[in-house]
Structures are given as C-alpha cells and as structure tokens.
Short mmCIF file of C-alpha atoms in Angstrom, two decimals:
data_model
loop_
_atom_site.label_atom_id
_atom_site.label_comp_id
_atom_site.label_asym_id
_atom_site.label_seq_id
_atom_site.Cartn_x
_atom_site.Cartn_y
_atom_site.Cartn_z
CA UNK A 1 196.40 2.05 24.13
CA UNK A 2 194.19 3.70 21.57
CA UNK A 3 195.57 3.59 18.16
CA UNK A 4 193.39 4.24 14.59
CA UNK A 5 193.72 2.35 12.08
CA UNK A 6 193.26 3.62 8.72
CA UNK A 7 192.76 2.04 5.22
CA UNK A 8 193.35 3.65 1.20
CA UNK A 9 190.52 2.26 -0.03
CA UNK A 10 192.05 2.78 -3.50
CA UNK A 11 195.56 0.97 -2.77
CA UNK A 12 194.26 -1.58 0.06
CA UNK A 13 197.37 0.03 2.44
CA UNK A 14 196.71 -0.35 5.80
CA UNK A 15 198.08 1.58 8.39
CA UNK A 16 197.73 1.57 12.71
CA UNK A 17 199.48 3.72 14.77
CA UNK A 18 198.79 5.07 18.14
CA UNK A 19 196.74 8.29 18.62
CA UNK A 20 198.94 11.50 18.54
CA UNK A 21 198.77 14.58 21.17
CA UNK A 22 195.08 16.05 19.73
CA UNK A 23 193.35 12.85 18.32
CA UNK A 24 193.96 11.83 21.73
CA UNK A 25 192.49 14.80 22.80
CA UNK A 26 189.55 14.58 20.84
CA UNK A 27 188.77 11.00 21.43
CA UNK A 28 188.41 12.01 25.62
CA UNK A 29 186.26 15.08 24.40
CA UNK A 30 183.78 12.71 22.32
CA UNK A 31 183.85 9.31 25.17
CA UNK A 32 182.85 12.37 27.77
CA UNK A 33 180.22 13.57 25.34
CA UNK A 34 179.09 9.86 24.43
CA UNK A 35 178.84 9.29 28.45
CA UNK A 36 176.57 12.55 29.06
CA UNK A 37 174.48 11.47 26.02
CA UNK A 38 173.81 8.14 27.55
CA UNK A 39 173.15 9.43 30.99
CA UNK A 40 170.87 11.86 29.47
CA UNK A 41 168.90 9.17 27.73
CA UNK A 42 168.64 6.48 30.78
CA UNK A 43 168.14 9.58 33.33
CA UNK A 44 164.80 10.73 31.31
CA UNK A 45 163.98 7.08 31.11
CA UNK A 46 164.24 6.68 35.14
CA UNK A 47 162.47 10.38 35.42
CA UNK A 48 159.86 8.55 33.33
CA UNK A 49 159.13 5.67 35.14
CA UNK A 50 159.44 7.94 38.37
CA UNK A 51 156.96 10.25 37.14
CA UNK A 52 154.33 7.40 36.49
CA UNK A 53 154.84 5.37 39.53
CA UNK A 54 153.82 8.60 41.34
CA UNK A 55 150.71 9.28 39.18
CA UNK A 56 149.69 5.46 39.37
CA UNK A 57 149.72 4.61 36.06
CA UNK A 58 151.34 2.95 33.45
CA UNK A 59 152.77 4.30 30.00
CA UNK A 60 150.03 3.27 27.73
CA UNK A 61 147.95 5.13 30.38
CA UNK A 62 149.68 8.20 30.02
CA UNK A 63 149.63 7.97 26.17
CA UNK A 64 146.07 7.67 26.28
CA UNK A 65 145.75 10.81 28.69
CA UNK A 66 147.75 12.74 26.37
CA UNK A 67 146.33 12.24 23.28
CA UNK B 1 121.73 -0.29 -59.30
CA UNK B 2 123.48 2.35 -60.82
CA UNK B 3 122.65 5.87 -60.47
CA UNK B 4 119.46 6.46 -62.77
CA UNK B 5 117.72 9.82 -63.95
CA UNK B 6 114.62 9.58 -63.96
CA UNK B 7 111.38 11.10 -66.08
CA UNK B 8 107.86 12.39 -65.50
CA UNK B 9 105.41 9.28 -65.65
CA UNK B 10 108.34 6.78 -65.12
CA UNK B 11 106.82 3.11 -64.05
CA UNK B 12 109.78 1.40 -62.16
CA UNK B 13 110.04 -2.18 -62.12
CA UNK B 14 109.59 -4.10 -58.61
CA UNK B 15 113.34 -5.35 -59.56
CA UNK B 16 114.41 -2.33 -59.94
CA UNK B 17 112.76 -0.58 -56.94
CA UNK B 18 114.57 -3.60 -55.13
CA UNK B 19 117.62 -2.90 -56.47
CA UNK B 20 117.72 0.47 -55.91
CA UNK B 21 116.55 0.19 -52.06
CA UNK B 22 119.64 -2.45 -52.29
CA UNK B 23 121.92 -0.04 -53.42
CA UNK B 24 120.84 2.74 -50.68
CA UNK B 25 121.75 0.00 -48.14
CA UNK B 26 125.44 -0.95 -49.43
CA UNK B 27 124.13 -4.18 -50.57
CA UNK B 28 122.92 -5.32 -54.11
CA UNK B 29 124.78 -6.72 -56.95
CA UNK B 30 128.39 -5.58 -57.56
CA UNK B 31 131.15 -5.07 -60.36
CA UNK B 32 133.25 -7.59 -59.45
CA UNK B 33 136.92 -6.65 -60.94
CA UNK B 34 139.96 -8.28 -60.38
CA UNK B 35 142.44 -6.26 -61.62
CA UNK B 36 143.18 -2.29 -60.73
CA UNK B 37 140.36 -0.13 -62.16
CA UNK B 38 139.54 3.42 -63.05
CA UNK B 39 136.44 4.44 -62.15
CA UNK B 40 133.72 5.53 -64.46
CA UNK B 41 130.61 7.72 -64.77
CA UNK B 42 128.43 4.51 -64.52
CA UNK B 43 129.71 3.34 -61.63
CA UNK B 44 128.06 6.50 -59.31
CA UNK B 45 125.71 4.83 -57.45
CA UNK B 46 126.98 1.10 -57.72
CA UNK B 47 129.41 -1.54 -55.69
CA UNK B 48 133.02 -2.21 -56.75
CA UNK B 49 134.25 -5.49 -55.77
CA UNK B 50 137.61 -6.26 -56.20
CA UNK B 51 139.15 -9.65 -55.88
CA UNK B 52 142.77 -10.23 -56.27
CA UNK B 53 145.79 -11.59 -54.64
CA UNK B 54 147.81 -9.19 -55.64
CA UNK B 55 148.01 -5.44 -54.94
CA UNK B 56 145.58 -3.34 -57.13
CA UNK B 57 144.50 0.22 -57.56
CA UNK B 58 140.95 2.08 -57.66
CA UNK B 59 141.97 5.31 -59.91
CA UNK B 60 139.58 8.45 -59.26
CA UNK B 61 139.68 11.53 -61.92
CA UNK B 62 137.55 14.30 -62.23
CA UNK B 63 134.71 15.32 -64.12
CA UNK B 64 132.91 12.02 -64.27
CA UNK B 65 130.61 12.56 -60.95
CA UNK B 66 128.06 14.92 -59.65
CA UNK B 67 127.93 16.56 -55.90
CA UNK B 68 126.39 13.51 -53.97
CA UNK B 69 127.86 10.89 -56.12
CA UNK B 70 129.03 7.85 -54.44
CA UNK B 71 130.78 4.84 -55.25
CA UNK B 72 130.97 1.47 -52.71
CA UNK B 73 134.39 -0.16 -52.84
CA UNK B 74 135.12 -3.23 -50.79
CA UNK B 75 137.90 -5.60 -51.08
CA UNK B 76 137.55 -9.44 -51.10
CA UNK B 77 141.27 -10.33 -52.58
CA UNK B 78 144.33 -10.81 -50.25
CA UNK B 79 146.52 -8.05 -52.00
CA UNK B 80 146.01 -4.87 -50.65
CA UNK B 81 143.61 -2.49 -52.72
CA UNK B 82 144.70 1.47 -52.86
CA UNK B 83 142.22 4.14 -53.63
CA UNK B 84 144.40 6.24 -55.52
CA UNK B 85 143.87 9.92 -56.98
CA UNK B 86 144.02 10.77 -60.97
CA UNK B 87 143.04 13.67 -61.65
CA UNK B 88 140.01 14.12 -58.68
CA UNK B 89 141.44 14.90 -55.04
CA UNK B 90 141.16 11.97 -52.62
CA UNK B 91 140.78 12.96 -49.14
CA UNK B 92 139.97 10.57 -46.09
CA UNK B 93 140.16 10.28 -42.35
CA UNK B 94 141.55 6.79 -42.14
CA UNK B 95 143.50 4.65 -44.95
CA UNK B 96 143.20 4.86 -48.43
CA UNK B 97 144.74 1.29 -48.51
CA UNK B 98 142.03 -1.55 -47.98
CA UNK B 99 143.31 -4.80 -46.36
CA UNK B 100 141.29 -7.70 -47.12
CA UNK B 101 137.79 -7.53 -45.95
CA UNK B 102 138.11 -3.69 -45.39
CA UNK B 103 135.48 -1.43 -47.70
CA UNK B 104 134.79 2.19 -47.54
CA UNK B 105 132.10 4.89 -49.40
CA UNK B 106 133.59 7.38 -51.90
CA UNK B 107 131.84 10.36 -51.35
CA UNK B 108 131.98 13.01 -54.46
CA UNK B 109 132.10 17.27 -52.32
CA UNK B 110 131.87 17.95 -56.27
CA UNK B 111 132.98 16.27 -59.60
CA UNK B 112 136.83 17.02 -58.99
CA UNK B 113 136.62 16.45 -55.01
CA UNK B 114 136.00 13.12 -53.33
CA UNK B 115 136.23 12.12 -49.78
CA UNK B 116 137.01 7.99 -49.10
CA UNK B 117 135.11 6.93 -45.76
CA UNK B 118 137.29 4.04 -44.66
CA UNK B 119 134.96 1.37 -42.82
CA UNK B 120 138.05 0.22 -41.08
CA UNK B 121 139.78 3.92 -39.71
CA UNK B 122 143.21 4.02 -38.55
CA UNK B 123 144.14 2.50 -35.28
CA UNK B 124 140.83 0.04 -35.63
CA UNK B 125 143.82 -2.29 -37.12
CA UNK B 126 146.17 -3.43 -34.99
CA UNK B 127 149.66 -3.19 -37.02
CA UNK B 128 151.14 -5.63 -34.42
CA UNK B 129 152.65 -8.63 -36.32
CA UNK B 130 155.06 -10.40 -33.77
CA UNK B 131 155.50 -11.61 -30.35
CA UNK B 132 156.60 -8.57 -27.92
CA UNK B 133 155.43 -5.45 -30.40
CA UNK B 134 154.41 -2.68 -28.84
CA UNK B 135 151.51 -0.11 -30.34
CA UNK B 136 153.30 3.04 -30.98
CA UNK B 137 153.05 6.71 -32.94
CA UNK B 138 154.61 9.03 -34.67
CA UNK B 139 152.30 10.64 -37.21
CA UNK B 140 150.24 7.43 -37.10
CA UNK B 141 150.01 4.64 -34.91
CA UNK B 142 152.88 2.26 -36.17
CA UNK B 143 154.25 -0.93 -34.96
CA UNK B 144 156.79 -1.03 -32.72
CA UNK B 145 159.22 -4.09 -33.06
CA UNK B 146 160.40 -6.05 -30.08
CA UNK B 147 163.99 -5.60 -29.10
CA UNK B 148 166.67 -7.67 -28.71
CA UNK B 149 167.04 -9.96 -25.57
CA UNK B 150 167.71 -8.27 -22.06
CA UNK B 151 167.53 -4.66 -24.29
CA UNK B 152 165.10 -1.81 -22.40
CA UNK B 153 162.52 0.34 -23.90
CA UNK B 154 164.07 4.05 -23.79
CA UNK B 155 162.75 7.18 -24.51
CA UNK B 156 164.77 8.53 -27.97
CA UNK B 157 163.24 11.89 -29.79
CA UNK B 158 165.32 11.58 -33.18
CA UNK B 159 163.65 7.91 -33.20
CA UNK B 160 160.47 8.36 -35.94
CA UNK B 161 158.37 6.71 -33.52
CA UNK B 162 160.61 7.83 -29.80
CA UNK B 163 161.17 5.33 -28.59
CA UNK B 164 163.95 2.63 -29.11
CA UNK B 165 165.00 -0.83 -27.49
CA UNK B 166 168.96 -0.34 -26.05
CA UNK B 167 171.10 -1.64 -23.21
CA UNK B 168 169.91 -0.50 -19.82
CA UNK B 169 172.17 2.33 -18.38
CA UNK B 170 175.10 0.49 -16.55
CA UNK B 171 174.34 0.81 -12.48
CA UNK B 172 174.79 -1.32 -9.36
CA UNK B 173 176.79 -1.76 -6.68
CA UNK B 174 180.32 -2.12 -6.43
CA UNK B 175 182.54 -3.48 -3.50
CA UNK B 176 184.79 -0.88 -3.07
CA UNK B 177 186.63 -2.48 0.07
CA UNK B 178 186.52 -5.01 3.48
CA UNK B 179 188.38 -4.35 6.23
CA UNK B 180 188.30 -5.90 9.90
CA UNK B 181 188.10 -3.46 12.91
CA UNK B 182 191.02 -2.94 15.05
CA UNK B 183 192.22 -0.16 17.86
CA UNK B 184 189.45 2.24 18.79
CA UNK B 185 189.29 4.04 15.56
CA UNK B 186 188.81 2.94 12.14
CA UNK B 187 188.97 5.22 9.19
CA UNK B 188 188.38 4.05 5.71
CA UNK B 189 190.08 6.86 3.45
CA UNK B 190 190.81 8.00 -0.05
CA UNK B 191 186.99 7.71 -0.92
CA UNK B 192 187.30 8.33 -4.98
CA UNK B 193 184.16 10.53 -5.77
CA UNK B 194 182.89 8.14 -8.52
CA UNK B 195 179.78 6.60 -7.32
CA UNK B 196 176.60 8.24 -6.66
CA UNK B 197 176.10 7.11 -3.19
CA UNK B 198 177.91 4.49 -0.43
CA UNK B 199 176.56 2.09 1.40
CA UNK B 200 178.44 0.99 4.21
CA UNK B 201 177.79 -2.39 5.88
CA UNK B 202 179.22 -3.41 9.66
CA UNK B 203 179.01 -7.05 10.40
CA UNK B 204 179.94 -9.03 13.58
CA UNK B 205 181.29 -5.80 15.78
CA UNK B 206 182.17 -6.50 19.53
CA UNK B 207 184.86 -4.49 21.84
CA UNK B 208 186.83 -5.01 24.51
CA UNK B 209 185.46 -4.79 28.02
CA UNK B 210 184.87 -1.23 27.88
CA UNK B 211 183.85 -0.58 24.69
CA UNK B 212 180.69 0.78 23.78
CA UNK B 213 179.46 2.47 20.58
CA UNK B 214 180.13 3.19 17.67
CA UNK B 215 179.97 7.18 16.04
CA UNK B 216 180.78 7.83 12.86
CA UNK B 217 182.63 10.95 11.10
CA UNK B 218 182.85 12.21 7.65
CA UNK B 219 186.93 13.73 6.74
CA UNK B 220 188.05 13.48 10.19
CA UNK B 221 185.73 16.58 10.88
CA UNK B 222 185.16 17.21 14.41
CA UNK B 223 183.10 20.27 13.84
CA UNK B 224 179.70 20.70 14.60
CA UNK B 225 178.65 19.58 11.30
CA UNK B 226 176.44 16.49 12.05
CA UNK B 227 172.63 16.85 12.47
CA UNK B 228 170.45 14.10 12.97
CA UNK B 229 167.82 12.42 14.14
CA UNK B 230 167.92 9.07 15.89
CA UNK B 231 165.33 6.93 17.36
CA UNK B 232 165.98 3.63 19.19
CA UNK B 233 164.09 0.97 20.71
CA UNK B 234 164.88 -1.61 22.99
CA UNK B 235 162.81 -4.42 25.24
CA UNK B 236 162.93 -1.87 27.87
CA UNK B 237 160.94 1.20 25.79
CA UNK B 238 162.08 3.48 23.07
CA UNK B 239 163.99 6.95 23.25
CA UNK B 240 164.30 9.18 20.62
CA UNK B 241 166.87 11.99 20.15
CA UNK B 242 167.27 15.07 18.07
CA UNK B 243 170.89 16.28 17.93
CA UNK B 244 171.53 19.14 15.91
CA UNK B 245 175.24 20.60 15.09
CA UNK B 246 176.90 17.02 17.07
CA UNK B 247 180.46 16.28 16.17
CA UNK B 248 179.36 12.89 15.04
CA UNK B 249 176.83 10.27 14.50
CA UNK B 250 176.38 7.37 16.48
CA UNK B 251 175.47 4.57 14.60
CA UNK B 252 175.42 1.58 17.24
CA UNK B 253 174.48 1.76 20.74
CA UNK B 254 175.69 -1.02 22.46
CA UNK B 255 176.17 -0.40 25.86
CA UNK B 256 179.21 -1.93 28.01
CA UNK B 257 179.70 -5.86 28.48
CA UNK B 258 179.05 -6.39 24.46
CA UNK B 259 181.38 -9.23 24.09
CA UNK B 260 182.05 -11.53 21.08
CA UNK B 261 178.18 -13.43 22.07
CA UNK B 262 176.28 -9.52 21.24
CA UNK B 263 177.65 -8.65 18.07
CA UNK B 264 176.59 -5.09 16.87
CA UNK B 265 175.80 -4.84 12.99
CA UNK B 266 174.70 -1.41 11.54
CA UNK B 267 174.50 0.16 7.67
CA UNK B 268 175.04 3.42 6.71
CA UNK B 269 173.95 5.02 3.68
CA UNK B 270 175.04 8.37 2.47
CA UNK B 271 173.69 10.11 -0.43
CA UNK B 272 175.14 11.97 -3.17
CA UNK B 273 178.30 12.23 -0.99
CA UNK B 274 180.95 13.48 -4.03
CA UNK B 275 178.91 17.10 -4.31
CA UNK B 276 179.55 19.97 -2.42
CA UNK B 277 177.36 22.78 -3.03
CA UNK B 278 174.20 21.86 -0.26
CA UNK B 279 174.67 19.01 2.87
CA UNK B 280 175.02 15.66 1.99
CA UNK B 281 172.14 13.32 4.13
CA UNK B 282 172.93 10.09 5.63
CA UNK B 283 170.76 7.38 6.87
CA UNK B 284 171.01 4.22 8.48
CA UNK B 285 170.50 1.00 10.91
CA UNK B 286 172.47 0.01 13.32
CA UNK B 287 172.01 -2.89 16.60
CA UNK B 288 174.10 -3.67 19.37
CA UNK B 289 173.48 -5.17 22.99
CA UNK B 290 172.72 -2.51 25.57
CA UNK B 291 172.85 -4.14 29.01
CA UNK B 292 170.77 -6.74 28.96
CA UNK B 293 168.82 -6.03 25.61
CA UNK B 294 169.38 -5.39 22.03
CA UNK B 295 168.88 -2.19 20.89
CA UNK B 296 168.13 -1.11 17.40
CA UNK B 297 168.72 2.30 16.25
CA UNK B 298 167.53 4.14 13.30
CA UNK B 299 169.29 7.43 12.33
CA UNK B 300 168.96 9.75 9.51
CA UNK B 301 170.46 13.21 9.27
CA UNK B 302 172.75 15.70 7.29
CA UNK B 303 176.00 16.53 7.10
CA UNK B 304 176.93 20.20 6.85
CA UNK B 305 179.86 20.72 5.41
CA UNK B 306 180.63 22.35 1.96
CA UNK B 307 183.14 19.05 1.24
CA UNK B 308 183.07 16.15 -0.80
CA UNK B 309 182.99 12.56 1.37
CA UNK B 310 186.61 11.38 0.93
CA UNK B 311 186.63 9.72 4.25
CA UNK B 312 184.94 7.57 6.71
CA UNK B 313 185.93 6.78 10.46
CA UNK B 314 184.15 4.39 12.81
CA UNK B 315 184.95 5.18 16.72
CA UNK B 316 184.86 3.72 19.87
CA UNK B 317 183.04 5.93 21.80
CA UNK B 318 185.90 3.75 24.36
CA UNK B 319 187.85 0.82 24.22
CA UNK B 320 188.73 -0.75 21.62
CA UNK B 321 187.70 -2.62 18.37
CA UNK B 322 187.56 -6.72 19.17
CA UNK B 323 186.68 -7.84 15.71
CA UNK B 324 184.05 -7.41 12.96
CA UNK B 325 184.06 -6.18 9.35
CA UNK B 326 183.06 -3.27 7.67
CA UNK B 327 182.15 -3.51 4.09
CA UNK B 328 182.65 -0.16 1.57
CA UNK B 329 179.89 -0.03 -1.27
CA UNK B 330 180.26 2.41 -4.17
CA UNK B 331 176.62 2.85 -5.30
CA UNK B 332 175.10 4.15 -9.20
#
C-alpha cells in the first residue's frame, strides 16, 4: 500500500515501487513520531485553554499579565 | 595699465590713477590678441584677451618678470586657449586650458616661476557631454560615457577611470523539473550541484482519507540531522515549535479529512545546498487544512550533515499522495 515514487531530475525517469522491509520500517517510526508531535501540540493547546478557564480569563488577559 | 615704475615728485594723471585702480581690479583696457602669444615684459601688470575660434597658446619664459608680477588672461574665442610653459615653470591647481569664457591670474613666485590661478578649477566644469554620462575619476574627474543598451555599470580596476559598462552576470532561475505526487513518498533525486540554491514549489496537494502532512528529507537521511524552528497559526491560535536533531521537517500541516476541496501548497528554499563544509539552512511556507481551519506554517532551520543536497523526498506523514505538483527550481 505505500510505495515511493522517485524521479532523476536529470533524465526525467520515473520510478514507483512499493516500500521494501526498512523504508517500511522507517515510514511507521516517523507516522508514530508525526502522531506524538501533533498530540503534543493540540494537548498544550487544550492545557491552555484549561488553564485559563480556571483562572477566568482570556488569552489576551494572560498576555497582558505576563508582560 | 601696465606695470609702471615710478619717481620721486611723480604727478599721475586722473586717467591714469583710473587705470591703474582698473587694473588692481581685473578690469581696464586689454591686449586683445587673436592669435597664440608669448608673453612679454610689458605685459606685467596688464589684461590679455584672446579671441579666436581656433585653439591658441599663451607662451611663458623666464626672465621677463619680477616676484609679484602678474599677468590677467581671459579667453573670449571658442577654441580652447592653453597657458603653456617656455622656458618659465607653469604651475596651477586647476587647468591650464581655458574654455571659452574661462580666465585666470598668472602669478610670477620669481622671474623663472609662475603659478596660473584658474578662475574656473577642475571639477567646477562639468565634462558631461551626452545623455546617460556619468561624473567619474581617475587622476581627474573625467567623463564617463554611457553604455550600451541593457549593459550594467561594473566595478573594473585595470579600467583608467574603474569602472566599465558590461553585460550583467548571467543569474535567475531555472526549472529544473515538475512532477505530480503519487504513493506516500516522493523523492526528487540526482540533484546536480550547479545552482546556488533551490527553490521548491508544492501546488494543489491533497491525500487520501488518512493522509496528513507532509515532512521533508534531504538524501534519504533519517538521522537526526534536521533542526528547526517552526511556527504556525491557524483560526484557532498559534503554536510554535522548536525541534532540534528531528529526522525531518514538516513542511505542511494539514490535519486528516484534507480532500481534493483543502489543497495544501508549501515552498521550500534551501541555501547553498551543493557545499559541504558547515550545515546547509532551509526555509520555507507551507498551508494545508487542519480540521476545520487552514493552517499556515513557517519553518526555517539547518541541516546538519557534512553532504551535498543530491536529493529531496516529500512524505506522507500517512496515506497516500492524491494529486498535486511539485516544482524543482535551480537558483543563481
């Protein structure tokens, strides 16, 4: 199902074929690493939001408290 | 009034009191010549005139003035008058060649030894003649000439003046290749190390039902080469990340559901990407559809790897490719 496709720039040959053993490999390693990246980023967001609906205020009232 | 010596009990004339107040001021009556001349003893004192369309001389020799001496000279012709040394030393801080309308003071340091006070000193005359000159220098300010149509103005040391019109160093961009995106990894290889920079351009990107961004990697290197910065922003609020030794880049967050309606578009520019000897630095743009927003991300970093760019490959972080296009630029 995943296959790379790859292109000489100097000759204009294209060529797609399916992953092999450790591209396959790879391409897991990096989609779990995407998927923690993203969590990361939307869990800080929600920690955020979490964190100023306790205090009562809104982000341009915590930007003005911490500057 | 020439230049008189006078006796004890000498009654001066009111002409000649006038004449000689005249001649202290420049003014008064002059010789009017008009043909080249060689000064004489009578003429210390008095104005030389010269009117002529056609170049003359003013000749200067020695032993015919005192110390203090001094001789007017203006020119009224259209040919160009030259003060020019016999056998007495002519020295002067601006031209020794009067234009029309130009007049100086020949000053006598002693009867052999003259100094010419140019009314008109060099660089009080433009030497500009046509459209597009420029006002240059070498060991005096010169003219110099326009160039030749769609020719620049370069810097040139064996030039007498050092500067010199030529054809602008060849540069630009060329389109080094266009290829659409299939599968979940596209790699663009056999980079020739020609160009200064690349500039890659994605246009029109979507993925299948699970696909979601896009990272990017320099010679297939999954090391942990890649450090960046990236800041994005989206209607929801912005989020900024500092990765340092990442296995990639990500150049386009787009989030799942980013179907052929939410096409992601991104650029990617990477610097001096042929050398090898310190990192080569990226930086770049890149939009997709995250959820129910577009978000924009900016990213700029380094690649740290002792390697010449030979190869670029676009991944799925999943899925696959749907369509889009991804332009190759070689940059001078």
């Amino acid at each position: 199902m995943n296959s790379i496709k790859e292109v000489n720039v100097q000759t204009g040959v294209e060529k797609e074929r399916e992953m092999n053993a450790s591209e396959l490999k790879q391409y897991e390693i990096d989609k779990i690493k995407t998927e923690a990246i993203q969590a990361a980023i939307v869990a800080k967001a929600q920690a955020k939001a979490e964190l100023l609906e306790r205090l009562g205020i809104n982000a341009d009232e915590a930007k003005l408290l911490l500057a | 009034m020439a230049k008189q010596t006078f006796t004890v009990g000498q009654v001066l004339t009111a002409a000649q009191v006038t004449s000689l107040q005249q001649t202290a001021m420049l003014g008064g009556a002059a010789q009017a010549k008009t043909a080249s001349y060689t000064l004489v003893a009578a003429d210390a004192g008095t104005a030389i005139s010269m009117t002529s369309t056609s170049a003359t001389t003013i000749t200067v020799n020695t032993g015919l003035f005192a110390a203090g001496d001094t001789v007017f000279i203006q020119n009224l012709g259209s040919g160009n008058l030259t003060i020019t040394a016999g056998s007495a030393t002519v020295s002067t801080a601006g031209s020794l060649i009067l234009p029309t309308n130009d007049a100086g003071v020949l000053y006598f340091v002693s009867t052999g030894v003259s100094i010419f006070y140019d009314f008109i000193q060099v660089g009080a005359a433009s030497p500009l003649t046509t459209k597009g000159d420029l006002y240059g220098f070498s060991t005096l300010d010169a003219r110099i000439p326009i160039g030749a149509n769609d020719t620049v103005l370069t810097a040139d040391s064996t030039q007498s003046l050092g500067l010199k019109w030529a054809a602008p160093a060849s540069g630009g961009i060329t389109l080094i290749s266009t290829t659409s995106f299939t599968g979940s990894t596209l790699t663009l290889s056999s980079i020739a190390g020609t160009f200064k920079n690349l500039y890659c351009e994605i246009t029109g990107l979507y993925g299948d039902s699970t696909y979601q961004d896009v990272n990017v990697r320099f010679n297939a290197d999954t090391g942990s080469n890649y450090d960046f910065g990236r800041f994005g922003s989206q209607g929801t609020g912005t989020d900024i990340t500092n990765s340092a030794a990442q296995t990639s880049l990500q150049i386009v967050s787009s989030g799942t559901n980013s179907g052929a309606s939410e096409k992601s578009s991104a650029f990617l520019n990477i610097y001096n990407y042929a050398q090898t000897s310190v990192p080569v630095v990226f930086m770049g743009f890149g939009r997709g559809k995250q959820d129910t927003n577009f978000k924009s991300v900016f990213i700029n970093g380094q690649y740290r790897n002792a390697a010449a760019i030979t190869s670029i490959s676009f991944i799925a972080s999943a899925g696959n490719f749907s369509a889009g296009t991804v332009k190759l630029y070689g940059v001078n």
